[in-house]
Amino acid sequence: MTVMNRKTAAIAPLTTGCVSLQQRYQALLAGPDESSATWLDEQLARAGNLLDDLPDTPSQLPAWSARQAAQVAEAYAGYLAQRRQGAPRRFFANRAQALWFLQQVAPTKAVDGAWLHGALQHWRDPRYHGLIRTYLEELGNGDPRCNHVLIYQRLLSRLGCLEGMQLEDQRYLQGTLQLALGQHCDAYLPEVVGYNLGYEQPPLHLLITTYELAELGIDGQYFQLHVTIDNAASGHAHLSVQALRQLCAPHDEQAFYARVRRGYRLNSLGIAAPDLIRQFDLQAELLAALERKRVYGQFMHADHCRVQQRTINQWLAEPGAMPAFVAALQAQGWIRRGQEPAQSRWWKLIDGPSAAMFGVFNAYEKQLWHDWIADDWQAPIRRVVPGSWGLPEATEEQPGTTQHEPPAALIERMAGNRHATPDGLSATRAFIHATGLLQEEPR
Ligand SMILES: [Fe+2]
Ligand SMILES: [Fe+2]
């Protein structure tokens, strides 16, 4: 989670050659990708042109981090005061917008912590233990209830958004950066430390997102978790400052810190979360979803289904006709905008187990319909407490699979998003056991 002040917008990195970000992301997920070092250099050069808010020397970082935390806390108190006075939600006008956002950032969340993977191989060196501790906590120490990537996947799954929408290539930028840093830790150690420093400072948008998701009945445990675990007093934000102090070459502090700064600025590449959220356009999303469905539905309807003298099949046969089709549904009284969606005949056709069009629209698409029909009509607030969806029980160790493997083999199985599979979780637990890095519980 980054708290970057985006003084300069950095948009549209051009990918090397004809490799898209998504392709590079997939290649990095699959395993070592040597070409990603050159790509990383390009991104660092781009980031070098940005401004940042880091202090002049590393010794000022603890005060800087504390100041950031205080500013975020103050801004959040201001937000809450505004809300108490009746201000509308700042980020999510409706549930569809929240679902859209959660899917937009999924490629980043699916590799949460990946920039630190390369630190694992230095488990014998105590200077790396802060970074390793952070990484292991991102992995939930191998407990599926606490693995950040899994928590996010469960969130998407419960919201019916697991299949993933088509995303702009840019949505893969931060995830690709994280995977590339994770693969080139040794060559880019200061940059990894700097990226970590930026990503682990809890930002204001994290707090607002957590609050507003709860208000929309969405379990924001993933976000709530980062408010607590990334805290600046003793959490990942604190460890990120400490790691710099421990790993900074004493004879060459200035050069090391200059590279830390470059890595820190990588957080600013791409679009900031609040700006991304503002890009959501409910009607455009709905019409785009309909246009995608149109092709599949054009021969599926009986000819007695007519809307304004045209059969449904005729409507669906015509590319670009969806805005007129939706207008016709309204004119015919099948959709009553501004009222509770359950009052609309159209909604009854698509929602519920006995609906005639049951299953035609996925959960996200139905939410688009719901919120577009509801328009200014507001459903009563049904705030949920983060974590209230409940979590699966911890799994028992599968005997014989990982217990005696050397750390190097285990590290391999903890890369990318592999650590979120049963095998990766098991490898994580075995790594902690084999390296003696188990954190003792109070007793
Ligand atoms: Fe995380
Ligand atoms: Fe973290």
PDB file of C-alpha atoms in Angstrom, residues 232-401:
ATOM      1  CA  ALA A 232       4.214   2.731  11.110  1.00  0.00           C
ATOM      2  CA  ALA A 233       4.734   1.984  14.797  1.00  0.00           C
ATOM      3  CA  SER A 234       5.782  -1.659  14.506  1.00  0.00           C
ATOM      4  CA  GLY A 235       4.293  -3.027  11.283  1.00  0.00           C
ATOM      5  CA  HIS A 236       5.546  -3.242   7.715  1.00  0.00           C
ATOM      6  CA  ALA A 237       6.006   0.522   7.403  1.00  0.00           C
ATOM      7  CA  HIS A 238       8.313   0.438  10.403  1.00  0.00           C
ATOM      8  CA  LEU A 239      10.186  -2.610   9.116  1.00  0.00           C
ATOM      9  CA  SER A 240      10.659  -0.898   5.754  1.00  0.00           C
ATOM     10  CA  VAL A 241      12.553   1.995   7.365  1.00  0.00           C
ATOM     11  CA  GLN A 242      14.558  -0.395   9.496  1.00  0.00           C
ATOM     12  CA  ALA A 243      15.503  -2.543   6.488  1.00  0.00           C
ATOM     13  CA  LEU A 244      17.018   0.462   4.774  1.00  0.00           C
ATOM     14  CA  ARG A 245      19.132   1.234   7.807  1.00  0.00           C
ATOM     15  CA  GLN A 246      20.348  -2.332   8.027  1.00  0.00           C
ATOM     16  CA  LEU A 247      21.080  -2.883   4.361  1.00  0.00           C
ATOM     17  CA  CYS A 248      22.492   0.540   3.456  1.00  0.00           C
ATOM     18  CA  ALA A 249      26.193   0.290   2.621  1.00  0.00           C
ATOM     19  CA  PRO A 250      27.871   2.423   5.348  1.00  0.00           C
ATOM     20  CA  HIS A 251      30.709   3.630   3.110  1.00  0.00           C
ATOM     21  CA  ASP A 252      28.426   4.663   0.315  1.00  0.00           C
ATOM     22  CA  GLU A 253      25.224   5.796   1.933  1.00  0.00           C
ATOM     23  CA  GLN A 254      24.502   8.553  -0.567  1.00  0.00           C
ATOM     24  CA  ALA A 255      24.725   6.349  -3.649  1.00  0.00           C
ATOM     25  CA  PHE A 256      22.621   3.642  -1.965  1.00  0.00           C
ATOM     26  CA  TYR A 257      19.976   6.146  -0.920  1.00  0.00           C
ATOM     27  CA  ALA A 258      19.839   7.645  -4.415  1.00  0.00           C
ATOM     28  CA  ARG A 259      18.926   4.199  -5.719  1.00  0.00           C
ATOM     29  CA  VAL A 260      16.431   3.675  -2.877  1.00  0.00           C
ATOM     30  CA  ARG A 261      14.755   6.849  -4.096  1.00  0.00           C
ATOM     31  CA  ARG A 262      14.497   5.477  -7.635  1.00  0.00           C
ATOM     32  CA  GLY A 263      12.848   2.336  -6.327  1.00  0.00           C
ATOM     33  CA  TYR A 264      10.497   4.380  -4.154  1.00  0.00           C
ATOM     34  CA  ARG A 265       9.372   6.336  -7.203  1.00  0.00           C
ATOM     35  CA  LEU A 266       8.338   3.174  -9.021  1.00  0.00           C
ATOM     36  CA  ASN A 267       5.260   3.294  -6.795  1.00  0.00           C
ATOM     37  CA  SER A 268       4.180   6.407  -8.678  1.00  0.00           C
ATOM     38  CA  LEU A 269       4.178   4.776 -12.116  1.00  0.00           C
ATOM     39  CA  GLY A 270       0.704   4.145 -13.413  1.00  0.00           C
ATOM     40  CA  ILE A 271      -2.499   5.555 -12.086  1.00  0.00           C
ATOM     41  CA  ALA A 272      -3.167   6.364  -8.413  1.00  0.00           C
ATOM     42  CA  ALA A 273      -6.040   4.446  -6.779  1.00  0.00           C
ATOM     43  CA  PRO A 274      -8.350   7.475  -6.283  1.00  0.00           C
ATOM     44  CA  ASP A 275      -7.889   8.513  -9.938  1.00  0.00           C
ATOM     45  CA  LEU A 276      -8.570   4.974 -11.097  1.00  0.00           C
ATOM     46  CA  ILE A 277     -11.777   4.817  -9.057  1.00  0.00           C
ATOM     47  CA  ARG A 278     -12.951   8.065 -10.657  1.00  0.00           C
ATOM     48  CA  GLN A 279     -12.636   6.526 -14.135  1.00  0.00           C
ATOM     49  CA  PHE A 280     -15.632   4.287 -13.519  1.00  0.00           C
ATOM     50  CA  ASP A 281     -18.605   5.047 -15.754  1.00  0.00           C
ATOM     51  CA  LEU A 282     -21.637   2.986 -14.758  1.00  0.00           C
ATOM     52  CA  GLN A 283     -23.628   3.415 -17.958  1.00  0.00           C
ATOM     53  CA  ALA A 284     -20.638   2.819 -20.224  1.00  0.00           C
ATOM     54  CA  GLU A 285     -19.780  -0.347 -18.289  1.00  0.00           C
ATOM     55  CA  LEU A 286     -23.348  -1.604 -18.534  1.00  0.00           C
ATOM     56  CA  LEU A 287     -23.577  -0.972 -22.270  1.00  0.00           C
ATOM     57  CA  ALA A 288     -20.179  -2.561 -22.867  1.00  0.00           C
ATOM     58  CA  ALA A 289     -21.273  -5.649 -20.934  1.00  0.00           C
ATOM     59  CA  LEU A 290     -24.466  -5.824 -22.975  1.00  0.00           C
ATOM     60  CA  GLU A 291     -22.565  -5.462 -26.229  1.00  0.00           C
ATOM     61  CA  ARG A 292     -20.360  -8.414 -25.210  1.00  0.00           C
ATOM     62  CA  LYS A 293     -23.433 -10.500 -24.390  1.00  0.00           C
ATOM     63  CA  ARG A 294     -25.309  -9.451 -27.516  1.00  0.00           C
ATOM     64  CA  VAL A 295     -23.429 -11.761 -29.843  1.00  0.00           C
ATOM     65  CA  TYR A 296     -24.258 -14.815 -27.753  1.00  0.00           C
ATOM     66  CA  GLY A 297     -27.909 -13.971 -27.253  1.00  0.00           C
ATOM     67  CA  GLN A 298     -28.971 -13.023 -30.737  1.00  0.00           C
ATOM     68  CA  PHE A 299     -30.479 -16.394 -31.686  1.00  0.00           C
ATOM     69  CA  MET A 300     -31.605 -17.467 -28.250  1.00  0.00           C
ATOM     70  CA  HIS A 301     -34.936 -15.693 -27.889  1.00  0.00           C
ATOM     71  CA  ALA A 302     -38.384 -16.714 -29.066  1.00  0.00           C
ATOM     72  CA  ASP A 303     -39.887 -14.373 -31.628  1.00  0.00           C
ATOM     73  CA  HIS A 304     -42.881 -13.520 -29.479  1.00  0.00           C
ATOM     74  CA  CYS A 305     -40.501 -11.553 -27.185  1.00  0.00           C
ATOM     75  CA  ARG A 306     -40.820  -8.060 -28.582  1.00  0.00           C
ATOM     76  CA  VAL A 307     -39.724  -4.670 -27.386  1.00  0.00           C
ATOM     77  CA  GLN A 308     -41.201  -1.796 -29.358  1.00  0.00           C
ATOM     78  CA  GLN A 309     -42.238  -3.935 -32.313  1.00  0.00           C
ATOM     79  CA  ARG A 310     -38.832  -5.556 -32.737  1.00  0.00           C
ATOM     80  CA  THR A 311     -38.040  -9.078 -31.609  1.00  0.00           C
ATOM     81  CA  ILE A 312     -35.263  -9.451 -29.058  1.00  0.00           C
ATOM     82  CA  ASN A 313     -33.266 -11.375 -31.650  1.00  0.00           C
ATOM     83  CA  GLN A 314     -33.537  -8.410 -34.025  1.00  0.00           C
ATOM     84  CA  TRP A 315     -32.350  -6.028 -31.346  1.00  0.00           C
ATOM     85  CA  LEU A 316     -29.418  -8.236 -30.510  1.00  0.00           C
ATOM     86  CA  ALA A 317     -28.419  -8.809 -34.131  1.00  0.00           C
ATOM     87  CA  GLU A 318     -27.485  -5.171 -34.615  1.00  0.00           C
ATOM     88  CA  PRO A 319     -24.030  -4.032 -33.440  1.00  0.00           C
ATOM     89  CA  GLY A 320     -24.188  -0.827 -31.407  1.00  0.00           C
ATOM     90  CA  ALA A 321     -27.944  -1.078 -30.833  1.00  0.00           C
ATOM     91  CA  MET A 322     -27.703  -1.598 -27.073  1.00  0.00           C
ATOM     92  CA  PRO A 323     -28.261   2.042 -26.008  1.00  0.00           C
ATOM     93  CA  ALA A 324     -31.464   2.104 -28.074  1.00  0.00           C
ATOM     94  CA  PHE A 325     -32.464  -1.297 -26.715  1.00  0.00           C
ATOM     95  CA  VAL A 326     -32.078  -0.118 -23.121  1.00  0.00           C
ATOM     96  CA  ALA A 327     -34.018   3.051 -23.941  1.00  0.00           C
ATOM     97  CA  ALA A 328     -36.748   0.866 -25.460  1.00  0.00           C
ATOM     98  CA  LEU A 329     -36.908  -1.263 -22.288  1.00  0.00           C
ATOM     99  CA  GLN A 330     -37.469   1.938 -20.356  1.00  0.00           C
ATOM    100  CA  ALA A 331     -40.048   3.313 -22.787  1.00  0.00           C
ATOM    101  CA  GLN A 332     -41.970   0.046 -22.601  1.00  0.00           C
ATOM    102  CA  GLY A 333     -41.972   0.218 -18.800  1.00  0.00           C
ATOM    103  CA  TRP A 334     -39.819  -2.860 -18.282  1.00  0.00           C
ATOM    104  CA  ILE A 335     -37.228  -0.732 -16.527  1.00  0.00           C
ATOM    105  CA  ARG A 336     -38.203   1.943 -14.046  1.00  0.00           C
ATOM    106  CA  ARG A 337     -35.113   3.929 -13.270  1.00  0.00           C
ATOM    107  CA  GLY A 338     -34.806   5.642  -9.920  1.00  0.00           C
ATOM    108  CA  GLN A 339     -36.895   3.003  -8.163  1.00  0.00           C
ATOM    109  CA  GLU A 340     -36.000  -0.090  -6.251  1.00  0.00           C
ATOM    110  CA  PRO A 341     -34.825  -2.523  -8.986  1.00  0.00           C
ATOM    111  CA  ALA A 342     -37.195  -5.243  -7.725  1.00  0.00           C
ATOM    112  CA  GLN A 343     -40.033  -3.048  -9.049  1.00  0.00           C
ATOM    113  CA  SER A 344     -38.755  -3.432 -12.609  1.00  0.00           C
ATOM    114  CA  ARG A 345     -39.976  -6.313 -14.764  1.00  0.00           C
ATOM    115  CA  TRP A 346     -36.535  -6.491 -16.360  1.00  0.00           C
ATOM    116  CA  TRP A 347     -34.844  -7.081 -13.014  1.00  0.00           C
ATOM    117  CA  LYS A 348     -37.229  -9.947 -12.268  1.00  0.00           C
ATOM    118  CA  LEU A 349     -36.216 -11.525 -15.588  1.00  0.00           C
ATOM    119  CA  ILE A 350     -32.534 -11.569 -14.669  1.00  0.00           C
ATOM    120  CA  ASP A 351     -32.475 -12.000 -10.886  1.00  0.00           C
ATOM    121  CA  GLY A 352     -33.378 -15.009  -8.795  1.00  0.00           C
ATOM    122  CA  PRO A 353     -33.259 -18.783  -9.272  1.00  0.00           C
ATOM    123  CA  SER A 354     -36.536 -18.907 -11.173  1.00  0.00           C
ATOM    124  CA  ALA A 355     -35.828 -15.876 -13.350  1.00  0.00           C
ATOM    125  CA  ALA A 356     -36.282 -16.537 -17.066  1.00  0.00           C
ATOM    126  CA  MET A 357     -32.772 -15.257 -17.785  1.00  0.00           C
ATOM    127  CA  PHE A 358     -31.126 -16.821 -14.739  1.00  0.00           C
ATOM    128  CA  GLY A 359     -27.343 -17.011 -15.185  1.00  0.00           C
ATOM    129  CA  VAL A 360     -27.182 -14.839 -18.299  1.00  0.00           C
ATOM    130  CA  PHE A 361     -25.467 -12.034 -16.379  1.00  0.00           C
ATOM    131  CA  ASN A 362     -22.665 -12.691 -13.921  1.00  0.00           C
ATOM    132  CA  ALA A 363     -22.606 -11.152 -10.443  1.00  0.00           C
ATOM    133  CA  TYR A 364     -20.759  -8.030 -11.540  1.00  0.00           C
ATOM    134  CA  GLU A 365     -23.023  -7.474 -14.556  1.00  0.00           C
ATOM    135  CA  LYS A 366     -26.098  -7.894 -12.393  1.00  0.00           C
ATOM    136  CA  GLN A 367     -24.692  -5.309 -10.008  1.00  0.00           C
ATOM    137  CA  LEU A 368     -24.284  -2.947 -12.975  1.00  0.00           C
ATOM    138  CA  TRP A 369     -27.947  -3.447 -13.884  1.00  0.00           C
ATOM    139  CA  HIS A 370     -29.021  -3.084 -10.281  1.00  0.00           C
ATOM    140  CA  ASP A 371     -27.182   0.169  -9.696  1.00  0.00           C
ATOM    141  CA  TRP A 372     -28.054   1.635 -13.073  1.00  0.00           C
ATOM    142  CA  ILE A 373     -31.748   0.922 -12.553  1.00  0.00           C
ATOM    143  CA  ALA A 374     -31.643   2.162  -8.943  1.00  0.00           C
ATOM    144  CA  ASP A 375     -29.892   5.386 -10.000  1.00  0.00           C
ATOM    145  CA  ASP A 376     -30.665   7.812  -7.132  1.00  0.00           C
ATOM    146  CA  TRP A 377     -32.731   5.293  -5.224  1.00  0.00           C
ATOM    147  CA  GLN A 378     -30.639   4.155  -2.281  1.00  0.00           C
ATOM    148  CA  ALA A 379     -30.813   0.742  -0.698  1.00  0.00           C
ATOM    149  CA  PRO A 380     -30.658   0.894   3.100  1.00  0.00           C
ATOM    150  CA  ILE A 381     -27.089   0.758   4.384  1.00  0.00           C
ATOM    151  CA  ARG A 382     -26.075  -2.644   5.693  1.00  0.00           C
ATOM    152  CA  ARG A 383     -22.581  -2.092   7.042  1.00  0.00           C
ATOM    153  CA  VAL A 384     -20.505  -5.221   7.606  1.00  0.00           C
ATOM    154  CA  VAL A 385     -17.555  -5.636   9.916  1.00  0.00           C
ATOM    155  CA  PRO A 386     -14.361  -6.560   8.018  1.00  0.00           C
ATOM    156  CA  GLY A 387     -13.636 -10.245   8.574  1.00  0.00           C
ATOM    157  CA  SER A 388     -17.299 -11.041   9.195  1.00  0.00           C
ATOM    158  CA  TRP A 389     -17.513 -13.376   6.241  1.00  0.00           C
ATOM    159  CA  GLY A 390     -15.598 -15.846   8.312  1.00  0.00           C
ATOM    160  CA  LEU A 391     -12.502 -17.765   7.373  1.00  0.00           C
ATOM    161  CA  PRO A 392     -11.777 -21.396   6.697  1.00  0.00           C
ATOM    162  CA  GLU A 393     -10.139 -23.443   9.382  1.00  0.00           C
ATOM    163  CA  ALA A 394      -6.364 -23.809   9.215  1.00  0.00           C
ATOM    164  CA  THR A 395      -5.302 -26.843   7.250  1.00  0.00           C
ATOM    165  CA  GLU A 396      -3.413 -29.663   8.838  1.00  0.00           C
ATOM    166  CA  GLU A 397       0.108 -30.251   7.583  1.00  0.00           C
ATOM    167  CA  GLN A 398       0.147 -32.875   4.830  1.00  0.00           C
ATOM    168  CA  PRO A 399       2.741 -35.388   5.976  1.00  0.00           C
ATOM    169  CA  GLY A 400       5.853 -36.070   3.994  1.00  0.00           C
ATOM    170  CA  THR A 401       5.621 -33.402   1.296  1.00  0.00           C
TER     171      THR A 401
END
